[in-house]
Short mmCIF file of C-alpha atoms and ligand atoms in Angstrom, two decimals:
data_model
loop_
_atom_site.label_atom_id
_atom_site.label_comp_id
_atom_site.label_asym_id
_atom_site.label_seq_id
_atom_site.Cartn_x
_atom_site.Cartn_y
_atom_site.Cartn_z
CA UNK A 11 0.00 0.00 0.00
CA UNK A 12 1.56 3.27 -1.04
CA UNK A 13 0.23 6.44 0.43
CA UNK A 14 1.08 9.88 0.51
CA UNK A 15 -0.18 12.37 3.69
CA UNK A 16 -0.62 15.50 2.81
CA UNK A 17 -0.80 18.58 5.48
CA UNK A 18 0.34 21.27 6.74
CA UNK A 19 3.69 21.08 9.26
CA UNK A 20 1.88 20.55 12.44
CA UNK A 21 -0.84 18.86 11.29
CA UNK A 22 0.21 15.80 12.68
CA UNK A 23 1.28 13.70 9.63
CA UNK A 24 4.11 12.50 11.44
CA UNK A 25 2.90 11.03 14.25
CA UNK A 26 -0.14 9.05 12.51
CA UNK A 27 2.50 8.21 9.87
CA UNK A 28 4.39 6.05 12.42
CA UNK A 29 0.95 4.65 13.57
CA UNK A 30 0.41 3.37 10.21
CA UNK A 31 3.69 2.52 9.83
CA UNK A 32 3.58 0.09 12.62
CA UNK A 33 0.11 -1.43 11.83
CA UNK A 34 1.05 -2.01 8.36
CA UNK A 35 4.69 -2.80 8.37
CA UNK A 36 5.31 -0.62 5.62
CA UNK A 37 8.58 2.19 6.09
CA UNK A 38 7.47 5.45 7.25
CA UNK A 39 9.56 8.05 4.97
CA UNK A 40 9.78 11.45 6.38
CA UNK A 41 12.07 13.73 4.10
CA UNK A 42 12.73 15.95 7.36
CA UNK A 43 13.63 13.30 8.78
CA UNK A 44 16.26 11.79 6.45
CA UNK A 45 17.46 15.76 6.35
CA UNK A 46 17.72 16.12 9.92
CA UNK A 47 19.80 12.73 10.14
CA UNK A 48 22.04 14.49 7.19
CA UNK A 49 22.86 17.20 9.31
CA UNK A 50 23.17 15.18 12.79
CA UNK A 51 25.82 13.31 10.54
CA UNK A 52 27.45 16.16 8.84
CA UNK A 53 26.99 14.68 5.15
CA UNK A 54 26.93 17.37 2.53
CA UNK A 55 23.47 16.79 2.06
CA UNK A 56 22.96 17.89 5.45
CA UNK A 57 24.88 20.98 5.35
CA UNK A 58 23.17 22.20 2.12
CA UNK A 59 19.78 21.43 3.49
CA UNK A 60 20.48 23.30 6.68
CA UNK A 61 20.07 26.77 5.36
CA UNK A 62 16.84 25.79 4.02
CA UNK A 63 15.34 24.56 6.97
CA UNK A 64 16.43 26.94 9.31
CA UNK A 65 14.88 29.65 7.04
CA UNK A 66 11.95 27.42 6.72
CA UNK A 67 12.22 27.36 2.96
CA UNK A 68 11.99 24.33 0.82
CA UNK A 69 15.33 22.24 0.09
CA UNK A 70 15.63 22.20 -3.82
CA UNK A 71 14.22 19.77 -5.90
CA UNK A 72 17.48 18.41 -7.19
CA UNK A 73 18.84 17.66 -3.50
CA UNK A 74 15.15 16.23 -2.98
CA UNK A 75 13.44 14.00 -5.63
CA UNK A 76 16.42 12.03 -6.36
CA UNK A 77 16.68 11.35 -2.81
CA UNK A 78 13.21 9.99 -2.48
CA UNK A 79 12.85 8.31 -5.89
CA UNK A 80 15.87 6.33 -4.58
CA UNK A 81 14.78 5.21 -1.14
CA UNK A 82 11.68 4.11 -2.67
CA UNK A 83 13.73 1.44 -4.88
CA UNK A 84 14.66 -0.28 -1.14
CA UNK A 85 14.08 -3.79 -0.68
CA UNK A 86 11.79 -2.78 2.68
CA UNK A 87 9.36 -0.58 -0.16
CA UNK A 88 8.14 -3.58 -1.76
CA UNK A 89 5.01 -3.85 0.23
CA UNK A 90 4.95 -0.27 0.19
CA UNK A 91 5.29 3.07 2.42
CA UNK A 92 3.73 5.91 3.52
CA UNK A 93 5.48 9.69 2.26
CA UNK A 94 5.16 11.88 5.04
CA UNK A 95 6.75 15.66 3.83
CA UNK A 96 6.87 14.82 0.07
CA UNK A 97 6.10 15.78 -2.16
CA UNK A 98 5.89 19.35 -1.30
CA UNK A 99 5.26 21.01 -4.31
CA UNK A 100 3.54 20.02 -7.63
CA UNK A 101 7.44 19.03 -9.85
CA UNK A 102 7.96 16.58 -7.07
CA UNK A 103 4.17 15.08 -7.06
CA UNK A 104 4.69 15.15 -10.99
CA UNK A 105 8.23 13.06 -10.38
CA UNK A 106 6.73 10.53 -7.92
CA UNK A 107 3.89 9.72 -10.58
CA UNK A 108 6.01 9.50 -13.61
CA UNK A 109 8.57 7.27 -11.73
CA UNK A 110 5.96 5.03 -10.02
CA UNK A 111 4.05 5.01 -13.71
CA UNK A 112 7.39 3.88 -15.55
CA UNK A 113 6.69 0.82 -13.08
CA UNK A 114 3.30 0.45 -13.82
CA UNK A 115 2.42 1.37 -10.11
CA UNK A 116 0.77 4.55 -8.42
CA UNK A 117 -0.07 6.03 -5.13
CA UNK A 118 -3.45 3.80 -3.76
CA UNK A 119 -3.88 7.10 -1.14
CA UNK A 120 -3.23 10.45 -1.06
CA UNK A 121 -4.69 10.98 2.66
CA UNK A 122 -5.23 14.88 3.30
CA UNK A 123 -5.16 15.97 7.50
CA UNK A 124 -7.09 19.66 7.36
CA UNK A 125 -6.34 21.65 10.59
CA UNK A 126 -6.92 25.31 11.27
CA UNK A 127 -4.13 27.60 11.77
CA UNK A 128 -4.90 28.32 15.17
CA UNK A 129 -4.52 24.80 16.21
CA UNK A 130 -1.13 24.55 14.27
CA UNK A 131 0.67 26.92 15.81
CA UNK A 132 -0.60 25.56 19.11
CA UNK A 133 0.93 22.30 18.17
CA UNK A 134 3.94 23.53 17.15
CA UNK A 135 4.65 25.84 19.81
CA UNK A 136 4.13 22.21 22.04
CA UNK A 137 6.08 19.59 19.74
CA UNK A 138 9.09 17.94 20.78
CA UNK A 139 11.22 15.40 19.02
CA UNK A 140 13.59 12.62 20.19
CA UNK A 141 16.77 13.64 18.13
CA UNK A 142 17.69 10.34 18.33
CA UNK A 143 15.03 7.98 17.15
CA UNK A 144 12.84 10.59 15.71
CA UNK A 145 9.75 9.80 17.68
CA UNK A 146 7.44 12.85 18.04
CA UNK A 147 5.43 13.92 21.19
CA UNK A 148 2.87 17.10 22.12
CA UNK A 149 3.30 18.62 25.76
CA UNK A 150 -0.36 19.82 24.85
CA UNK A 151 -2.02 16.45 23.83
CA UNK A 152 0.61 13.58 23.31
CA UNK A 153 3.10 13.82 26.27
CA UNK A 154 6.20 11.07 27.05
CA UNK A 155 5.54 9.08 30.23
CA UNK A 156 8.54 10.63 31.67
CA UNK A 157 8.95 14.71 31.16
CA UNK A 158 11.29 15.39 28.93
CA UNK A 159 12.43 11.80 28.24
CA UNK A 160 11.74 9.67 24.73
CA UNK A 161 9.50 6.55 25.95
CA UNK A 162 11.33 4.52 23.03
CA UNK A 163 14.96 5.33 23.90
CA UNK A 164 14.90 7.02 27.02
CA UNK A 165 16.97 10.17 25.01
CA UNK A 166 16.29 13.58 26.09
CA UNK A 167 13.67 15.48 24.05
CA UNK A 168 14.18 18.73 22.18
CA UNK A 169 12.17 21.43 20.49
CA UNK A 170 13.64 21.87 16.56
CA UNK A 171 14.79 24.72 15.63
CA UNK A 172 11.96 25.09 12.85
CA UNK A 173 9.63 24.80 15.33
CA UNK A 174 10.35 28.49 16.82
CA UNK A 175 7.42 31.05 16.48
CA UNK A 176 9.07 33.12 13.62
CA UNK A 177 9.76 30.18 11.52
CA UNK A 178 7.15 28.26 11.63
CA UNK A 179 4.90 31.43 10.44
CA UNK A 180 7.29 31.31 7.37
CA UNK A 181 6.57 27.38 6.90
CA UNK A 182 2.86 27.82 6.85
CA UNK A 183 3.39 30.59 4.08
CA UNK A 184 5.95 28.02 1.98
CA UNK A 185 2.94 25.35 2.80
CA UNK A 186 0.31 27.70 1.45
CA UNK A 187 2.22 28.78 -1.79
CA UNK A 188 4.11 25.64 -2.66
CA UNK A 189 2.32 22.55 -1.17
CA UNK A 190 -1.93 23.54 -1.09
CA UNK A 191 -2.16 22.66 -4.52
CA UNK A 192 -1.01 19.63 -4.36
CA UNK A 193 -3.62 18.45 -2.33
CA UNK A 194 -6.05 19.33 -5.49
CA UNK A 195 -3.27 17.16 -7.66
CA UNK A 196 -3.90 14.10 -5.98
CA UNK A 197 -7.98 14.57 -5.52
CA UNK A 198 -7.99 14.63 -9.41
CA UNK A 199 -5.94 11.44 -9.59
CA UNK A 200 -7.37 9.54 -6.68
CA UNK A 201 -10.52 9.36 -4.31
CA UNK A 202 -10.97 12.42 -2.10
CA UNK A 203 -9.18 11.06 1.17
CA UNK A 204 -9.25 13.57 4.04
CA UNK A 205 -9.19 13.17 7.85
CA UNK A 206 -10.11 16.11 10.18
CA UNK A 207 -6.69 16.55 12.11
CA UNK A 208 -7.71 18.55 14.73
CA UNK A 209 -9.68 15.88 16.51
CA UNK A 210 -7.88 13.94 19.13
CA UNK A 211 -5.69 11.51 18.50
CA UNK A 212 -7.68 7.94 18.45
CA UNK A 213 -10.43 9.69 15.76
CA UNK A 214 -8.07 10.34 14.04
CA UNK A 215 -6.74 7.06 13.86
CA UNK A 216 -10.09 5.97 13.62
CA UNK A 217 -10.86 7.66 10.26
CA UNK A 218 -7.13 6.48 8.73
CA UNK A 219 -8.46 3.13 9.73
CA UNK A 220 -11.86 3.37 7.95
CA UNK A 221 -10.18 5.15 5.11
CA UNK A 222 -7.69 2.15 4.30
CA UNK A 223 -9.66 -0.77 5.79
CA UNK A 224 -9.96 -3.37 2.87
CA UNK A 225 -6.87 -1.40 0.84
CA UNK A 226 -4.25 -3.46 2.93
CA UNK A 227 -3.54 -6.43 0.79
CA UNK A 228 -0.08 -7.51 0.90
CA UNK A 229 0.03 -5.76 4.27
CA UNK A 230 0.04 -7.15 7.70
CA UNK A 231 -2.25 -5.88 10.09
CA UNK A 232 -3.22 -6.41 13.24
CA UNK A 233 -7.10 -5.49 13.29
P1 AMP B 20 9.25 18.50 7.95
O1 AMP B 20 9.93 17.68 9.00
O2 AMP B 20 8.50 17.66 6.94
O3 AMP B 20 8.41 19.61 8.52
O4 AMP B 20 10.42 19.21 7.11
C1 AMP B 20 11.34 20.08 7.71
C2 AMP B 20 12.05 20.90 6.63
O5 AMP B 20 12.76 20.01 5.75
C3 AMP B 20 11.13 21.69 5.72
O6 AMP B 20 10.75 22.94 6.30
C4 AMP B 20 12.01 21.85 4.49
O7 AMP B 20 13.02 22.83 4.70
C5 AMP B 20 12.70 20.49 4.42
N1 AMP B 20 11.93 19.53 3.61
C6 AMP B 20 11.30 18.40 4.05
N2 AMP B 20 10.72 17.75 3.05
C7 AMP B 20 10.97 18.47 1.93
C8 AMP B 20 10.61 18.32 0.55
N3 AMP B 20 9.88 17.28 0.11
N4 AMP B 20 11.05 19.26 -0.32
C9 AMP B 20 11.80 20.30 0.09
N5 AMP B 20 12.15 20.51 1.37
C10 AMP B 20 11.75 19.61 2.28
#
């Protein structure tokens, strides 16, 4: 099952993204993620991306699609994945079909999470990351067990840098511009798929469920 999620930062892509991730065994590809484990690394990737993202601009397509189109080639993307954070604008949603259609495949869903702005920035303003395994938690909603602490690897949490007020205003403007019309992209191509993100956490797993309940052949699941 491939599926893209399609949001705005905050929306909370990530965190159902592992959800599904987990209930499906399918790889859960984050393109901030494989960034931010650039620059933890100090590849060259990393250090051209980090301008980018600490302006809260987009990395350029040629550091990008490549990227992706070649992760997706892994042995572990056979049963499929879920994009989480690409494509971002409409050259790389045009890429991922034309490389998936030289294959004969396409995306099954293109899931869209609406949230209002005034929830997002609440979010945001809340998030905080385990730098080292890259789970996500909310100290408004979705707290670890322990303050502070990652309940996966017990590392000590942090707030990313894009996540500051002044940045994140200048995300939801790149979001608006670049990424919205995407969203209309993929509702001409597929079914319209949309969850309401600003409901709490188990409806919103709920309605992923119902969305992709009898889609998950080839898949394991556990329900
Ligand atoms: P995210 O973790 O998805 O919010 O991404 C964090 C930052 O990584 C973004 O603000 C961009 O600077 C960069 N980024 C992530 N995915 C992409 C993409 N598909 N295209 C360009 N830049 C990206």
């Amino acid at each position: 099952m491939k599926i893209v999620l399609l949001g705005a930062p905050g929306a909370g892509k990530g965190t159902h993204a592992q959800y599904l991730s987990d209930k499906y065994e399918i790889p859960h590809i984050s393109t901030g993620d494989i960034f931010r484990a650039n620059l933890k690394n100090g590849t060259p990737l990393g250090l051209k991306a980090k301008a980018y993202m600490d302006r809260g601009e987009l990395v350029p397509d040629e550091l990008t699609v490549d990227l992706v189109l070649d992760r997706l080639t892994q042995d572990d993307c056979k049963k499929g994945y879920i994009l989480d954070g690409f494509p971002r604008n409409l050259l790389q949603a045009e890429a991922l079909t034309k490389a998936l259609a030289e294959k004969g495949e396409s995306i099954d869903h293109a899931i869209h999470f609406e949230i209002d702005e005034a929830t997002i920035l609440k979010r945001m303003s809340g998030r905080r990351v385990c730098p080292v395994c890259g789970a996500s938690y909310n100290i408004n909603g979705l707290p670890p067990k322990k303050e502070g602490i990652c309940d996966r690897c017990g590392n000590e949490l942090i707030q990313r840098e894009d996540d500051k007020p002044e940045t994140v205003l200048k995300r939801l403007e790149v979001y608006e511009k670049h990424t919205a019309p995407i969203v209309k992209y993929y509702h001409s191509l597929h079914e319209e798929d949309r969850v309401d993100s600003s409901r709490p956490l188990g409806e919103v797993r709920e309605a992923l469920d119902a969305i992709l309940k009898g889609d998950a052949d080839g898949c394991h699941s556990e329900n």
